[in-house]
Short mmCIF file of C-alpha atoms in Angstrom, two decimals:
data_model
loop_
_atom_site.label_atom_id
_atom_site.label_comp_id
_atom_site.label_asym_id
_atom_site.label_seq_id
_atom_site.Cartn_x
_atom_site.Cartn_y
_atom_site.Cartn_z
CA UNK A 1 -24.18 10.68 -21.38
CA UNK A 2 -20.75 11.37 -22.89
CA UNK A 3 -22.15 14.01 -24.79
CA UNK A 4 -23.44 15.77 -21.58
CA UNK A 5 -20.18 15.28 -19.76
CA UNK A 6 -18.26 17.07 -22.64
CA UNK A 7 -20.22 19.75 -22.22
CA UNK A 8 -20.35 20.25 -18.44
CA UNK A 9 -16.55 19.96 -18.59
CA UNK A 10 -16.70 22.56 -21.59
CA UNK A 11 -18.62 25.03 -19.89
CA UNK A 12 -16.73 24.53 -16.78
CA UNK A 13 -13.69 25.70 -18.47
CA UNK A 14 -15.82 29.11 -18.65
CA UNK A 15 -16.44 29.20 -15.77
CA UNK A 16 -12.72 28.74 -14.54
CA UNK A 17 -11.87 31.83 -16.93
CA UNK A 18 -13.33 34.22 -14.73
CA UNK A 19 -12.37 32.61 -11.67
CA UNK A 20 -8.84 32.67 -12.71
CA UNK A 21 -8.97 35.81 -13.17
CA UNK A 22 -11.02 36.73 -9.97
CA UNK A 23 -7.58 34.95 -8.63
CA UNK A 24 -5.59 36.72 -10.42
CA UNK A 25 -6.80 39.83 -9.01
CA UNK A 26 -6.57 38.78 -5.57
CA UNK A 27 -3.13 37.29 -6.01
CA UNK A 28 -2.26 41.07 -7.23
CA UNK A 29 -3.68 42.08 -4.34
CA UNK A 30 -1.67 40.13 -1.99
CA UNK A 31 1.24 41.66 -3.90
CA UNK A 32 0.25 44.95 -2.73
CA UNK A 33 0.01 44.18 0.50
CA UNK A 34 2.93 42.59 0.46
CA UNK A 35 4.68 46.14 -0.36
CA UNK A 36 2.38 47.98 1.74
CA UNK A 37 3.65 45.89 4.63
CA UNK A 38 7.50 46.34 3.39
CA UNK A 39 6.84 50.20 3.40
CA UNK A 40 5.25 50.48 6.96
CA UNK A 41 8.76 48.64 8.32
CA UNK A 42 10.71 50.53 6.63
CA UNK A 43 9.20 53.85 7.42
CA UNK A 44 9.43 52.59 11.08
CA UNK A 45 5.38 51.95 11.76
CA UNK A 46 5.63 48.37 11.96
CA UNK A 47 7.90 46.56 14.23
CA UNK A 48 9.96 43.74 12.68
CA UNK A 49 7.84 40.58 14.39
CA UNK A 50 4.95 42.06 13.06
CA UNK A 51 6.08 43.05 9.63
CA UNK A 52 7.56 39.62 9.28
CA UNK A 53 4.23 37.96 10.62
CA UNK A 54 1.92 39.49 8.76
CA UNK A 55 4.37 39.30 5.23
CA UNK A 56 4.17 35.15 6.39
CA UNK A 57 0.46 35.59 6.57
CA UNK A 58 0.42 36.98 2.65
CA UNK A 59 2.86 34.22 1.53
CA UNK A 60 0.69 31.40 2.71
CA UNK A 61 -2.15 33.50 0.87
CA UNK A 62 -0.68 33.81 -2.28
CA UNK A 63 0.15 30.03 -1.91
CA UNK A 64 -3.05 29.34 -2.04
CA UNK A 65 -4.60 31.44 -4.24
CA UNK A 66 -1.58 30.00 -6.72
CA UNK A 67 -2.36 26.18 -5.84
CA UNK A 68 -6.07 27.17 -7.12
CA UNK A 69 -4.51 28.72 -10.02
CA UNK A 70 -2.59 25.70 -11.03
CA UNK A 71 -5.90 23.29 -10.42
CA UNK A 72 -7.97 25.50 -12.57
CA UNK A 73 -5.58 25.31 -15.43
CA UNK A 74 -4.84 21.63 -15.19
CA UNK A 75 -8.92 20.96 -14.90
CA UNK A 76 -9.24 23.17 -18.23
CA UNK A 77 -6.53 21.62 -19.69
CA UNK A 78 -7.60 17.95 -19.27
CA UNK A 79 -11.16 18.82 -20.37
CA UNK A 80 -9.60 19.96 -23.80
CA UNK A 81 -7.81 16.98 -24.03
CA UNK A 82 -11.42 14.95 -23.14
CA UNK A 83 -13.05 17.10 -25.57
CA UNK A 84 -10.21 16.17 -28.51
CA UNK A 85 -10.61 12.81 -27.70
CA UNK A 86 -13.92 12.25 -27.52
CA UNK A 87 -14.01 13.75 -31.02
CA UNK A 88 -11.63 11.80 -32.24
CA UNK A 89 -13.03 8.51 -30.51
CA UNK A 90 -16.71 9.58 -32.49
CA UNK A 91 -15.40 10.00 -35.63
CA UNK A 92 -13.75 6.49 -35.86
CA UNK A 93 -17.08 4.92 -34.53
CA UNK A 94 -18.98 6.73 -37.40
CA UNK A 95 -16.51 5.52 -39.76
CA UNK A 96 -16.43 2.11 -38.27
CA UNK A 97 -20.23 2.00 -38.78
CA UNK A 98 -20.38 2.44 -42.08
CA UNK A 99 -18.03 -0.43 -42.22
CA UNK A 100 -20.21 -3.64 -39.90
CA UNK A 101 -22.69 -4.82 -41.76
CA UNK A 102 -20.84 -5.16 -44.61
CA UNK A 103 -18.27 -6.83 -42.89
CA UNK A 104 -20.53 -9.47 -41.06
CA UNK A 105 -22.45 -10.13 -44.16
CA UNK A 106 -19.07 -10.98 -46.10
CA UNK A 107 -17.39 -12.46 -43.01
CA UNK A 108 -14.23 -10.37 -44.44
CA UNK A 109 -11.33 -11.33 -41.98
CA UNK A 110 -9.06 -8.49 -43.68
CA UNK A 111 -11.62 -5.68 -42.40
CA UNK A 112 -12.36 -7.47 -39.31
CA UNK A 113 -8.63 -7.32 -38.06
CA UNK A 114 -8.31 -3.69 -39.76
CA UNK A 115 -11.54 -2.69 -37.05
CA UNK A 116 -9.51 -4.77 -34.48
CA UNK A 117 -6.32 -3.00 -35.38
CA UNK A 118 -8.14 0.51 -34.80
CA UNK A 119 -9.79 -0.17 -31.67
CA UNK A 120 -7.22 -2.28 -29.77
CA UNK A 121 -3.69 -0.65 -28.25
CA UNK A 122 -2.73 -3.07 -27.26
CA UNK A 123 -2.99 -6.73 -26.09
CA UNK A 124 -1.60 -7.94 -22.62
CA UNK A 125 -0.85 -11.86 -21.61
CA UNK A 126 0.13 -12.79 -18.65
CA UNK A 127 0.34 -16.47 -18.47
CA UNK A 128 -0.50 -19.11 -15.72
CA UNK A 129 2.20 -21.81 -16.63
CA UNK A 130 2.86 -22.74 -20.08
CA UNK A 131 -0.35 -23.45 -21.38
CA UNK A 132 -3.24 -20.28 -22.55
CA UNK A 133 -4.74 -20.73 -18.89
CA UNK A 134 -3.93 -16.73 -17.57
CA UNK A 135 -5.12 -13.62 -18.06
CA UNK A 136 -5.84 -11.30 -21.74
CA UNK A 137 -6.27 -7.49 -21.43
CA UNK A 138 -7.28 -5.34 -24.00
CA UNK A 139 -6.27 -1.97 -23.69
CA UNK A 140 -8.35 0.03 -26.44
CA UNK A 141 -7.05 3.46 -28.00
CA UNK A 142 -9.90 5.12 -26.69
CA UNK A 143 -9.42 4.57 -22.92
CA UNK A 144 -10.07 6.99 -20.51
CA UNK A 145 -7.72 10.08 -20.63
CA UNK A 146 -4.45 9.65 -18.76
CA UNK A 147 -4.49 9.12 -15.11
CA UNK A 148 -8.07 7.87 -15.43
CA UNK A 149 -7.51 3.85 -15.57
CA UNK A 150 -8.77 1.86 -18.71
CA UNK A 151 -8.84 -0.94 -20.94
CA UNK A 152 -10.88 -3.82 -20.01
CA UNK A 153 -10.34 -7.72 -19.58
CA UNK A 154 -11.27 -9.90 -22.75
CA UNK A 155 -13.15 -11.60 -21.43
CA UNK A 156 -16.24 -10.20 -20.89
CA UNK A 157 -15.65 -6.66 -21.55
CA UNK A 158 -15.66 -5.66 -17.34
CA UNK A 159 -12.44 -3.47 -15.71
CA UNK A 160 -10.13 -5.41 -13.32
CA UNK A 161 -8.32 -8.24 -14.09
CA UNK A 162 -10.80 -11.25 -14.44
CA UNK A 163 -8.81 -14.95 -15.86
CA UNK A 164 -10.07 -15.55 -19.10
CA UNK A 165 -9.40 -19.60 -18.72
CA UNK A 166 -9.16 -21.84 -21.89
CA UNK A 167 -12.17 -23.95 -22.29
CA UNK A 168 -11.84 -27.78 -22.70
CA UNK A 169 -12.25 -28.00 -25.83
CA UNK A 170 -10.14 -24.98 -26.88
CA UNK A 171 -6.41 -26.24 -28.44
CA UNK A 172 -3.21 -25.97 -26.42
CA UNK A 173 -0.89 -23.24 -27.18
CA UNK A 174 2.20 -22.31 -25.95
CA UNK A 175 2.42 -18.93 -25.30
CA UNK A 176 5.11 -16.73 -23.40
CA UNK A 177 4.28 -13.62 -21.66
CA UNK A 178 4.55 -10.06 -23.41
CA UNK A 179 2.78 -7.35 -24.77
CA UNK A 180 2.18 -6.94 -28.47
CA UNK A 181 0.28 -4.68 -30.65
CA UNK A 182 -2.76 -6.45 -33.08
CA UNK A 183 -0.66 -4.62 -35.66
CA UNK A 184 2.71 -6.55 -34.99
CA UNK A 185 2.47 -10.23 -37.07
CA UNK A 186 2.97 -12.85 -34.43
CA UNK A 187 6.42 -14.16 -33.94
#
């Protein structure tokens, strides 16, 4: 499904070639106008109200056709950055891969927080109190591009912000509310 996405969003940016410059042309156009309309005053065809009118009429135009302009680029330039990172967020699952089994089999700790350390941005706590009871976010380096919300509750993997709650027979631990990277040692 991400696949498909990509490339709807690639081909759209196609697309929004021609159309920009389809817009471009009209936006020219209005430009024209614009002195056609400055001539016919000035030459005395065109009373003032009208000229001024009518040069109002192009401006609000041109508006436009600019506002579509600036939507087209943006769209084209946030499905590049999609594209880059959905590249980026395959290769690191292929490499990761290669890397489970071995890691379950062995039970190796070191490559378990290295995959953690990839993966995870970083970790958010906000405590109820002074005991674990609260809430843990993940927010993974893969998230959805800016602007898009992201990162998901620990959980059980869903968006929003459901508790995770200590379990009975988990230990207390103090804790103290801020946000760390898996990278940073605790302290």
């Amino acid at each position: 499904m991400a696949r498909q996405q990509l490339a709807e969003r690639l081909s759209n940016v196609a697309n929004h070639a021609a159309e920009r410059e389809r817009l471009g042309a009209a936006l020219a156009e209005k430009e024209a106008d614009r002195g056609r309309i400055t001539t016919l005053h000035r030459r005395g065809r065109l009373p003032l109200a009208e000229a001024e009118h009518r040069l109002d009429d192009i401006a609000r135009e041109a508006a436009l056709l600019r506002s579509r302009i600036d939507a087209l680029v943006s769209e084209d330039e946030m499905a590049r950055v999609y594209a880059a990172r959905s590249i980026e967020v395959e290769e690191l699952l292929t490499d990761l891969g290669r890397e489970v089994d071995e890691i379950e089999r062995m039970n190796d700790f070191a490559k378990k927080r290295r995959i953690v350390e990839a993966l995870v941005g970083r970790i958010e706590v906000d405590p109820e109190g002074q005991q674990i009871d609260g809430r843990v976010r993940v927010i993974f380096r893969f998230g959805a591009p800016a602007g898009a919300g992201g990162g998901s509750d620990f959980k059980d993997g869903s968006r929003g912000r459901t508790p995770h709650r200590r379990s009975e027979s988990s230990p207390r631990c103090q804790t103290s509310p801020r946000t760390r990277s898996p990278s940073q040692s605790p302290g």
